[in-house]
Amino acid sequence: MILLIQRVSEACVRVDGEVVGNIGHGLLGFVAVEPGDDDATARRLVARAIAYRVFDDEAGRMNRSLADTGGELLLVSQFTLAADTRKGLRPSFTTAAPPELGRQLFERVVEHARERLPGKVATGRFGADMKVALVNDGPVTFWLRFSAGTPNESP
């Protein structure tokens, strides 16, 4: 599973001109599911996202997490993060999970996040043509990768 997080001062997702998810200060997380991912992977991804220290402390150092700041989380499914771009000029998506598994595990990520951050999680709409607007705070962006059966993200 891949998670691209951006520290934001605000972010929103629109589908067909309608806002379906928005947050203020917090994290925007783009999530890609890969074959072999499972519920345990989804659980680790959420735990890491909430605990990852990307917010400034009083000294201006990134020592505070989303949990520490009380910020919000906007989760957006984005299978293109799992694309194989090693050859040619067109990405291959054979490295992304099939759509039904992607939907299932993205929904699990959302459930786990809502359990840990009640009232502070918004989402896009899986499989929809989404328009994402954000104000990246910093800018601060991190790419994390989680593999099924391993406790840490890989490079």
GROMACS .gro file of N, CA and C in nm:
model
  465
    1MET      N    1   0.086  -0.116   0.000
    1MET     CA    2   0.000   0.000   0.000
    1MET      C    3   0.090   0.123   0.000
    2ILE      N    4   0.049   0.221  -0.074
    2ILE     CA    5   0.125   0.345  -0.085
    2ILE      C    6   0.041   0.458  -0.027
    3LEU      N    7   0.108   0.546   0.046
    3LEU     CA    8   0.043   0.663   0.102
    3LEU      C    9   0.130   0.785   0.072
    4LEU      N   10   0.074   0.880   0.000
    4LEU     CA   11   0.139   1.008  -0.023
    4LEU      C   12   0.066   1.108   0.064
    5ILE      N   13   0.138   1.165   0.162
    5ILE     CA   14   0.073   1.262   0.251
    5ILE      C   15   0.129   1.402   0.225
    6GLN      N   16   0.040   1.498   0.234
    6GLN     CA   17   0.078   1.638   0.222
    6GLN      C   18   0.019   1.712   0.341
    7ARG      N   19   0.106   1.791   0.407
    7ARG     CA   20   0.058   1.875   0.516
    7ARG      C   21  -0.013   1.993   0.451
    8VAL      N   22  -0.137   2.016   0.493
    8VAL     CA   23  -0.218   2.119   0.428
    8VAL      C   24  -0.279   2.214   0.530
    9SER      N   25  -0.303   2.336   0.485
    9SER     CA   26  -0.381   2.427   0.569
    9SER      C   27  -0.529   2.416   0.533
   10GLU      N   28  -0.557   2.360   0.414
   10GLU     CA   29  -0.694   2.328   0.373
   10GLU      C   30  -0.688   2.241   0.249
   11ALA      N   31  -0.792   2.160   0.229
   11ALA     CA   32  -0.801   2.075   0.110
   11ALA      C   33  -0.946   2.033   0.090
   12CYS      N   34  -0.983   2.012  -0.035
   12CYS     CA   35  -1.118   1.964  -0.063
   12CYS      C   36  -1.118   1.880  -0.190
   13VAL      N   37  -1.221   1.797  -0.203
   13VAL     CA   38  -1.241   1.712  -0.319
   13VAL      C   39  -1.380   1.740  -0.374
   14ARG      N   40  -1.387   1.760  -0.506
   14ARG     CA   41  -1.515   1.781  -0.573
   14ARG      C   42  -1.538   1.667  -0.673
   15VAL      N   43  -1.663   1.626  -0.682
   15VAL     CA   44  -1.707   1.531  -0.784
   15VAL      C   45  -1.828   1.593  -0.852
   16ASP      N   46  -1.820   1.608  -0.982
   16ASP     CA   47  -1.928   1.672  -1.059
   16ASP      C   48  -1.967   1.808  -1.001
   17GLY      N   49  -1.867   1.884  -0.958
   17GLY     CA   50  -1.890   2.018  -0.906
   17GLY      C   51  -1.934   2.024  -0.761
   18GLU      N   52  -1.963   1.910  -0.699
   18GLU     CA   53  -2.008   1.904  -0.560
   18GLU      C   54  -1.892   1.869  -0.468
   19VAL      N   55  -1.878   1.944  -0.358
   19VAL     CA   56  -1.775   1.912  -0.259
   19VAL      C   57  -1.820   1.787  -0.185
   20VAL      N   58  -1.735   1.681  -0.193
   20VAL     CA   59  -1.768   1.555  -0.126
   20VAL      C   60  -1.682   1.534  -0.001
   21GLY      N   61  -1.575   1.611   0.012
   21GLY     CA   62  -1.489   1.601   0.130
   21GLY      C   63  -1.403   1.725   0.142
   22ASN      N   64  -1.391   1.779   0.262
   22ASN     CA   65  -1.302   1.893   0.282
   22ASN      C   66  -1.251   1.896   0.425
   23ILE      N   67  -1.133   1.954   0.441
   23ILE     CA   68  -1.073   1.968   0.574
   23ILE      C   69  -1.004   2.103   0.584
   24GLY      N   70  -0.975   2.140   0.707
   24GLY     CA   71  -0.890   2.255   0.735
   24GLY      C   72  -0.749   2.203   0.756
   25HIS      N   73  -0.682   2.252   0.859
   25HIS     CA   74  -0.545   2.215   0.890
   25HIS      C   75  -0.533   2.065   0.915
   26GLY      N   76  -0.438   2.000   0.846
   26GLY     CA   77  -0.419   1.857   0.867
   26GLY      C   78  -0.338   1.793   0.757
   27LEU      N   79  -0.378   1.670   0.720
   27LEU     CA   80  -0.309   1.594   0.617
   27LEU      C   81  -0.406   1.553   0.508
   28LEU      N   82  -0.358   1.565   0.384
   28LEU     CA   83  -0.425   1.507   0.268
   28LEU      C   84  -0.348   1.381   0.236
   29GLY      N   85  -0.415   1.267   0.233
   29GLY     CA   86  -0.349   1.140   0.207
   29GLY      C   87  -0.404   1.074   0.081
   30PHE      N   88  -0.316   1.054  -0.017
   30PHE     CA   89  -0.352   0.980  -0.137
   30PHE      C   90  -0.314   0.835  -0.115
   31VAL      N   91  -0.406   0.742  -0.137
   31VAL     CA   92  -0.386   0.602  -0.104
   31VAL      C   93  -0.394   0.516  -0.229
   32ALA      N   94  -0.294   0.428  -0.248
   32ALA     CA   95  -0.295   0.331  -0.357
   32ALA      C   96  -0.282   0.192  -0.297
   33VAL      N   97  -0.366   0.102  -0.342
   33VAL     CA   98  -0.364  -0.037  -0.296
   33VAL      C   99  -0.292  -0.121  -0.400
   34GLU      N  100  -0.207  -0.212  -0.350
   34GLU     CA  101  -0.132  -0.301  -0.437
   34GLU      C  102  -0.173  -0.445  -0.411
   35PRO      N  103  -0.150  -0.535  -0.508
   35PRO     CA  104  -0.181  -0.676  -0.486
   35PRO      C  105  -0.106  -0.725  -0.362
   36GLY      N  106  -0.170  -0.808  -0.283
   36GLY     CA  107  -0.108  -0.861  -0.162
   36GLY      C  108  -0.136  -0.779  -0.038
   37ASP      N  109  -0.188  -0.657  -0.054
   37ASP     CA  110  -0.224  -0.576   0.062
   37ASP      C  111  -0.344  -0.639   0.131
   38ASP      N  112  -0.356  -0.613   0.261
   38ASP     CA  113  -0.465  -0.671   0.338
   38ASP      C  114  -0.507  -0.574   0.448
   39ASP      N  115  -0.599  -0.618   0.534
   39ASP     CA  116  -0.649  -0.531   0.640
   39ASP      C  117  -0.538  -0.489   0.736
   40ALA      N  118  -0.444  -0.579   0.764
   40ALA     CA  119  -0.332  -0.544   0.853
   40ALA      C  120  -0.248  -0.432   0.793
   41THR      N  121  -0.231  -0.436   0.661
   41THR     CA  122  -0.157  -0.329   0.593
   41THR      C  123  -0.232  -0.197   0.606
   42ALA      N  124  -0.362  -0.202   0.588
   42ALA     CA  125  -0.445  -0.081   0.600
   42ALA      C  126  -0.436  -0.024   0.742
   43ARG      N  127  -0.437  -0.111   0.840
   43ARG     CA  128  -0.429  -0.068   0.980
   43ARG      C  129  -0.295   0.001   1.008
   44ARG      N  130  -0.186  -0.059   0.957
   44ARG     CA  131  -0.052   0.000   0.977
   44ARG      C  132  -0.040   0.136   0.907
   45LEU      N  133  -0.096   0.144   0.787
   45LEU     CA  134  -0.092   0.270   0.713
   45LEU      C  135  -0.159   0.381   0.793
   46VAL      N  136  -0.276   0.355   0.847
   46VAL     CA  137  -0.348   0.456   0.924
   46VAL      C  138  -0.271   0.494   1.051
   47ALA      N  139  -0.221   0.394   1.122
   47ALA     CA  140  -0.146   0.422   1.244
   47ALA      C  141  -0.026   0.510   1.215
   48ARG      N  142   0.043   0.479   1.107
   48ARG     CA  143   0.163   0.556   1.070
   48ARG      C  144   0.126   0.698   1.029
   49ALA      N  145   0.021   0.713   0.950
   49ALA     CA  146  -0.021   0.846   0.905
   49ALA      C  147  -0.055   0.936   1.023
   50ILE      N  148  -0.126   0.882   1.120
   50ILE     CA  149  -0.169   0.961   1.235
   50ILE      C  150  -0.053   0.995   1.327
   51ALA      N  151   0.046   0.907   1.333
   51ALA     CA  152   0.160   0.927   1.425
   51ALA      C  153   0.281   0.992   1.359
   52TYR      N  154   0.280   1.005   1.225
   52TYR     CA  155   0.397   1.059   1.155
   52TYR      C  156   0.417   1.206   1.192
   53ARG      N  157   0.538   1.240   1.233
   53ARG     CA  158   0.565   1.375   1.286
   53ARG      C  159   0.604   1.471   1.173
   54VAL      N  160   0.505   1.543   1.124
   54VAL     CA  161   0.526   1.636   1.013
   54VAL      C  162   0.483   1.779   1.046
   55PHE      N  163   0.437   1.800   1.169
   55PHE     CA  164   0.393   1.933   1.210
   55PHE      C  165   0.495   1.995   1.305
   56ASP      N  166   0.511   2.126   1.295
   56ASP     CA  167   0.611   2.196   1.373
   56ASP      C  168   0.575   2.203   1.521
   57ASP      N  169   0.679   2.191   1.604
   57ASP     CA  170   0.664   2.216   1.747
   57ASP      C  171   0.695   2.363   1.772
   58GLU      N  172   0.708   2.401   1.899
   58GLU     CA  173   0.733   2.540   1.935
   58GLU      C  174   0.866   2.591   1.883
   59ALA      N  175   0.961   2.499   1.859
   59ALA     CA  176   1.093   2.537   1.809
   59ALA      C  177   1.101   2.536   1.657
   60GLY      N  178   0.987   2.505   1.591
   60GLY     CA  179   0.986   2.503   1.445
   60GLY      C  180   1.038   2.373   1.384
   61ARG      N  181   1.051   2.269   1.464
   61ARG     CA  182   1.097   2.138   1.416
   61ARG      C  183   0.979   2.046   1.396
   62MET      N  184   0.987   1.958   1.298
   62MET     CA  185   0.879   1.863   1.272
   62MET      C  186   0.881   1.754   1.379
   63ASN      N  187   0.815   1.781   1.490
   63ASN     CA  188   0.810   1.688   1.602
   63ASN      C  189   0.668   1.654   1.646
   64ARG      N  190   0.568   1.705   1.575
   64ARG     CA  191   0.430   1.682   1.617
   64ARG      C  192   0.354   1.607   1.508
   65SER      N  193   0.266   1.520   1.552
   65SER     CA  194   0.188   1.436   1.461
   65SER      C  195   0.047   1.493   1.444
   66LEU      N  196  -0.028   1.431   1.357
   66LEU     CA  197  -0.168   1.467   1.339
   66LEU      C  198  -0.244   1.448   1.470
   67ALA      N  199  -0.214   1.339   1.540
   67ALA     CA  200  -0.277   1.314   1.670
   67ALA      C  201  -0.243   1.424   1.769
   68ASP      N  202  -0.119   1.471   1.767
   68ASP     CA  203  -0.075   1.576   1.859
   68ASP      C  204  -0.144   1.710   1.832
   69THR      N  205  -0.166   1.740   1.705
   69THR     CA  206  -0.218   1.872   1.668
   69THR      C  207  -0.370   1.878   1.665
   70GLY      N  208  -0.436   1.762   1.662
   70GLY     CA  209  -0.581   1.761   1.652
   70GLY      C  210  -0.629   1.795   1.512
   71GLY      N  211  -0.539   1.781   1.413
   71GLY     CA  212  -0.573   1.813   1.276
   71GLY      C  213  -0.668   1.712   1.213
   72GLU      N  214  -0.707   1.742   1.092
   72GLU     CA  215  -0.801   1.659   1.017
   72GLU      C  216  -0.727   1.579   0.910
   73LEU      N  217  -0.796   1.478   0.855
   73LEU     CA  218  -0.739   1.390   0.755
   73LEU      C  219  -0.836   1.376   0.640
   74LEU      N  220  -0.788   1.404   0.519
   74LEU     CA  221  -0.867   1.384   0.397
   74LEU      C  222  -0.802   1.271   0.320
   75LEU      N  223  -0.875   1.161   0.300
   75LEU     CA  224  -0.823   1.044   0.229
   75LEU      C  225  -0.884   1.036   0.090
   76VAL      N  226  -0.795   1.017  -0.009
   76VAL     CA  227  -0.836   1.010  -0.149
   76VAL      C  228  -0.772   0.888  -0.212
   77SER      N  229  -0.852   0.803  -0.274
   77SER     CA  230  -0.796   0.687  -0.344
   77SER      C  231  -0.727   0.735  -0.471
   78GLN      N  232  -0.608   0.681  -0.497
   78GLN     CA  233  -0.534   0.721  -0.618
   78GLN      C  234  -0.448   0.605  -0.666
   79PHE      N  235  -0.510   0.517  -0.745
   79PHE     CA  236  -0.440   0.397  -0.792
   79PHE      C  237  -0.319   0.429  -0.878
   80THR      N  238  -0.313   0.549  -0.936
   80THR     CA  239  -0.200   0.583  -1.023
   80THR      C  240  -0.067   0.589  -0.948
   81LEU      N  241  -0.072   0.602  -0.815
   81LEU     CA  242   0.053   0.599  -0.737
   81LEU      C  243   0.123   0.464  -0.747
   82ALA      N  244   0.047   0.360  -0.778
   82ALA     CA  245   0.103   0.225  -0.788
   82ALA      C  246   0.149   0.192  -0.930
   83ALA      N  247   0.148   0.288  -1.020
   83ALA     CA  248   0.185   0.262  -1.159
   83ALA      C  249   0.330   0.218  -1.173
   84ASP      N  250   0.352   0.131  -1.270
   84ASP     CA  251   0.488   0.091  -1.307
   84ASP      C  252   0.531   0.185  -1.419
   85THR      N  253   0.630   0.268  -1.392
   85THR     CA  254   0.676   0.369  -1.489
   85THR      C  255   0.819   0.343  -1.535
   86ARG      N  256   0.867   0.220  -1.516
   86ARG     CA  257   1.007   0.190  -1.545
   86ARG      C  258   1.042   0.189  -1.692
   87LYS      N  259   0.948   0.161  -1.778
   87LYS     CA  260   0.984   0.162  -1.920
   87LYS      C  261   0.872   0.219  -2.004
   88GLY      N  262   0.911   0.269  -2.118
   88GLY     CA  263   0.814   0.327  -2.209
   88GLY      C  264   0.768   0.464  -2.164
   89LEU      N  265   0.671   0.516  -2.239
   89LEU     CA  266   0.618   0.649  -2.210
   89LEU      C  267   0.473   0.645  -2.165
   90ARG      N  268   0.425   0.524  -2.136
   90ARG     CA  269   0.289   0.510  -2.085
   90ARG      C  270   0.295   0.423  -1.961
   91PRO      N  271   0.234   0.466  -1.852
   91PRO     CA  272   0.239   0.386  -1.729
   91PRO      C  273   0.159   0.258  -1.742
   92SER      N  274   0.203   0.156  -1.672
   92SER     CA  275   0.131   0.030  -1.663
   92SER      C  276   0.070   0.022  -1.524
   93PHE      N  277  -0.050  -0.029  -1.516
   93PHE     CA  278  -0.117  -0.037  -1.386
   93PHE      C  279  -0.131  -0.181  -1.337
   94THR      N  280  -0.049  -0.270  -1.392
   94THR     CA  281  -0.051  -0.409  -1.348
   94THR      C  282  -0.001  -0.422  -1.204
   95THR      N  283   0.066  -0.320  -1.153
   95THR     CA  284   0.117  -0.323  -1.017
   95THR      C  285   0.016  -0.266  -0.916
   96ALA      N  286  -0.098  -0.222  -0.965
   96ALA     CA  287  -0.205  -0.175  -0.876
   96ALA      C  288  -0.302  -0.290  -0.852
   97ALA      N  289  -0.369  -0.287  -0.737
   97ALA     CA  290  -0.468  -0.390  -0.705
   97ALA      C  291  -0.586  -0.380  -0.800
   98PRO      N  292  -0.655  -0.491  -0.826
   98PRO     CA  293  -0.778  -0.485  -0.905
   98PRO      C  294  -0.878  -0.391  -0.837
   99PRO      N  295  -0.966  -0.329  -0.914
   99PRO     CA  296  -1.058  -0.229  -0.857
   99PRO      C  297  -1.136  -0.274  -0.735
  100GLU      N  298  -1.189  -0.396  -0.733
  100GLU     CA  299  -1.271  -0.438  -0.618
  100GLU      C  300  -1.187  -0.450  -0.491
  101LEU      N  301  -1.066  -0.505  -0.502
  101LEU     CA  302  -0.977  -0.512  -0.386
  101LEU      C  303  -0.936  -0.371  -0.343
  102GLY      N  304  -0.909  -0.285  -0.440
  102GLY     CA  305  -0.874  -0.146  -0.410
  102GLY      C  306  -0.985  -0.077  -0.333
  103ARG      N  307  -1.109  -0.096  -0.378
  103ARG     CA  308  -1.224  -0.035  -0.310
  103ARG      C  309  -1.236  -0.089  -0.167
  104GLN      N  310  -1.229  -0.220  -0.153
  104GLN     CA  311  -1.243  -0.284  -0.022
  104GLN      C  312  -1.140  -0.231   0.077
  105LEU      N  313  -1.015  -0.230   0.035
  105LEU     CA  314  -0.908  -0.190   0.128
  105LEU      C  315  -0.907  -0.039   0.151
  106PHE      N  316  -0.942   0.040   0.050
  106PHE     CA  317  -0.954   0.184   0.074
  106PHE      C  318  -1.062   0.210   0.178
  107GLU      N  319  -1.175   0.140   0.167
  107GLU     CA  320  -1.282   0.156   0.266
  107GLU      C  321  -1.234   0.114   0.405
  108ARG      N  322  -1.152   0.012   0.414
  108ARG     CA  323  -1.096  -0.030   0.544
  108ARG      C  324  -1.005   0.079   0.600
  109VAL      N  325  -0.923   0.140   0.514
  109VAL     CA  326  -0.837   0.251   0.557
  109VAL      C  327  -0.924   0.361   0.618
  110VAL      N  328  -1.031   0.396   0.550
  110VAL     CA  329  -1.121   0.500   0.598
  110VAL      C  330  -1.183   0.460   0.732
  111GLU      N  331  -1.228   0.336   0.744
  111GLU     CA  332  -1.288   0.289   0.870
  111GLU      C  333  -1.188   0.298   0.985
  112HIS      N  334  -1.066   0.249   0.960
  112HIS     CA  335  -0.963   0.254   1.065
  112HIS      C  336  -0.933   0.398   1.105
  113ALA      N  337  -0.926   0.487   1.007
  113ALA     CA  338  -0.898   0.628   1.036
  113ALA      C  339  -1.011   0.689   1.117
  114ARG      N  340  -1.134   0.659   1.082
  114ARG     CA  341  -1.249   0.716   1.156
  114ARG      C  342  -1.258   0.663   1.298
  115GLU      N  343  -1.214   0.540   1.319
  115GLU     CA  344  -1.209   0.485   1.455
  115GLU      C  345  -1.109   0.563   1.541
  116ARG      N  346  -0.998   0.601   1.480
  116ARG     CA  347  -0.891   0.668   1.555
  116ARG      C  348  -0.907   0.819   1.562
  117LEU      N  349  -0.975   0.877   1.464
  117LEU     CA  350  -0.995   1.023   1.459
  117LEU      C  351  -1.144   1.055   1.439
  118PRO      N  352  -1.229   1.023   1.534
  118PRO     CA  353  -1.372   1.045   1.516
  118PRO      C  354  -1.404   1.190   1.479
  119GLY      N  355  -1.484   1.206   1.374
  119GLY     CA  356  -1.528   1.338   1.332
  119GLY      C  357  -1.424   1.421   1.260
  120LYS      N  358  -1.306   1.363   1.232
  120LYS     CA  359  -1.199   1.442   1.170
  120LYS      C  360  -1.150   1.383   1.038
  121VAL      N  361  -1.226   1.289   0.980
  121VAL     CA  362  -1.183   1.223   0.856
  121VAL      C  363  -1.284   1.249   0.746
  122ALA      N  364  -1.235   1.299   0.634
  122ALA     CA  365  -1.317   1.320   0.514
  122ALA      C  366  -1.256   1.237   0.402
  123THR      N  367  -1.334   1.214   0.296
  123THR     CA  368  -1.283   1.132   0.186
  123THR      C  369  -1.328   1.189   0.052
  124GLY      N  370  -1.260   1.140  -0.048
  124GLY     CA  371  -1.306   1.158  -0.185
  124GLY      C  372  -1.408   1.049  -0.213
  125ARG      N  373  -1.430   1.018  -0.341
  125ARG     CA  374  -1.524   0.912  -0.380
  125ARG      C  375  -1.450   0.812  -0.467
  126PHE      N  376  -1.438   0.690  -0.420
  126PHE     CA  377  -1.361   0.588  -0.490
  126PHE      C  378  -1.410   0.572  -0.634
  127GLY      N  379  -1.316   0.571  -0.727
  127GLY     CA  380  -1.347   0.547  -0.867
  127GLY      C  381  -1.404   0.666  -0.943
  128ALA      N  382  -1.430   0.775  -0.876
  128ALA     CA  383  -1.489   0.892  -0.941
  128ALA      C  384  -1.380   0.979  -1.002
  129ASP      N  385  -1.421   1.064  -1.097
  129ASP     CA  386  -1.331   1.166  -1.151
  129ASP      C  387  -1.334   1.281  -1.051
  130MET      N  388  -1.229   1.288  -0.969
  130MET     CA  389  -1.225   1.385  -0.860
  130MET      C  390  -1.137   1.505  -0.895
  131LYS      N  391  -1.176   1.619  -0.846
  131LYS     CA  392  -1.097   1.740  -0.856
  131LYS      C  393  -1.051   1.774  -0.714
  132VAL      N  394  -0.920   1.769  -0.693
  132VAL     CA  395  -0.865   1.788  -0.559
  132VAL      C  396  -0.797   1.925  -0.555
  133ALA      N  397  -0.835   2.006  -0.458
  133ALA     CA  398  -0.774   2.137  -0.439
  133ALA      C  399  -0.712   2.137  -0.299
  134LEU      N  400  -0.593   2.195  -0.289
  134LEU     CA  401  -0.526   2.197  -0.160
  134LEU      C  402  -0.433   2.316  -0.151
  135VAL      N  403  -0.405   2.353  -0.027
  135VAL     CA  404  -0.300   2.449   0.002
  135VAL      C  405  -0.197   2.372   0.083
  136ASN      N  406  -0.086   2.336   0.017
  136ASN     CA  407   0.020   2.259   0.082
  136ASN      C  408   0.092   2.354   0.176
  137ASP      N  409   0.103   2.313   0.301
  137ASP     CA  410   0.164   2.395   0.405
  137ASP      C  411   0.311   2.358   0.418
  138GLY      N  412   0.397   2.441   0.365
  138GLY     CA  413   0.542   2.416   0.377
  138GLY      C  414   0.619   2.454   0.253
  139PRO      N  415   0.613   2.383   0.145
  139PRO     CA  416   0.540   2.259   0.121
  139PRO      C  417   0.602   2.141   0.194
  140VAL      N  418   0.515   2.050   0.239
  140VAL     CA  419   0.558   1.928   0.306
  140VAL      C  420   0.484   1.812   0.242
  141THR      N  421   0.559   1.719   0.183
  141THR     CA  422   0.502   1.601   0.117
  141THR      C  423   0.592   1.482   0.144
  142PHE      N  424   0.530   1.368   0.182
  142PHE     CA  425   0.607   1.245   0.206
  142PHE      C  426   0.538   1.128   0.138
  143TRP      N  427   0.620   1.037   0.082
  143TRP     CA  428   0.573   0.916   0.017
  143TRP      C  429   0.610   0.798   0.105
  144LEU      N  430   0.509   0.724   0.151
  144LEU     CA  431   0.531   0.608   0.238
  144LEU      C  432   0.478   0.484   0.169
  145ARG      N  433   0.551   0.375   0.184
  145ARG     CA  434   0.507   0.250   0.123
  145ARG      C  435   0.504   0.141   0.228
  146PHE      N  436   0.395   0.065   0.230
  146PHE     CA  437   0.375  -0.043   0.325
  146PHE      C  438   0.354  -0.171   0.246
  147SER      N  439   0.419  -0.277   0.286
  147SER     CA  440   0.400  -0.406   0.222
  147SER      C  441   0.330  -0.499   0.319
  148ALA      N  442   0.246  -0.585   0.266
  148ALA     CA  443   0.178  -0.683   0.350
  148ALA      C  444   0.282  -0.767   0.422
  149GLY      N  445   0.262  -0.785   0.551
  149GLY     CA  446   0.352  -0.871   0.629
  149GLY      C  447   0.477  -0.804   0.681
  150THR      N  448   0.500  -0.676   0.648
  150THR     CA  449   0.618  -0.608   0.701
  150THR      C  450   0.572  -0.489   0.785
  151PRO      N  451   0.638  -0.466   0.898
  151PRO     CA  452   0.593  -0.360   0.988
  151PRO      C  453   0.632  -0.219   0.944
  152ASN      N  454   0.727  -0.202   0.855
  152ASN     CA  455   0.774  -0.070   0.817
  152ASN      C  456   0.754  -0.044   0.670
  153GLU      N  457   0.750   0.084   0.634
  153GLU     CA  458   0.742   0.116   0.493
  153GLU      C  459   0.877   0.088   0.429
  154SER      N  460   0.875   0.060   0.300
  154SER     CA  461   1.000   0.037   0.229
  154SER      C  462   1.031   0.159   0.143
  155PRO      N  463   1.153   0.169   0.091
  155PRO     CA  464   1.190   0.290   0.015
  155PRO      C  465   1.107   0.313  -0.109
   0.00000   0.00000   0.00000
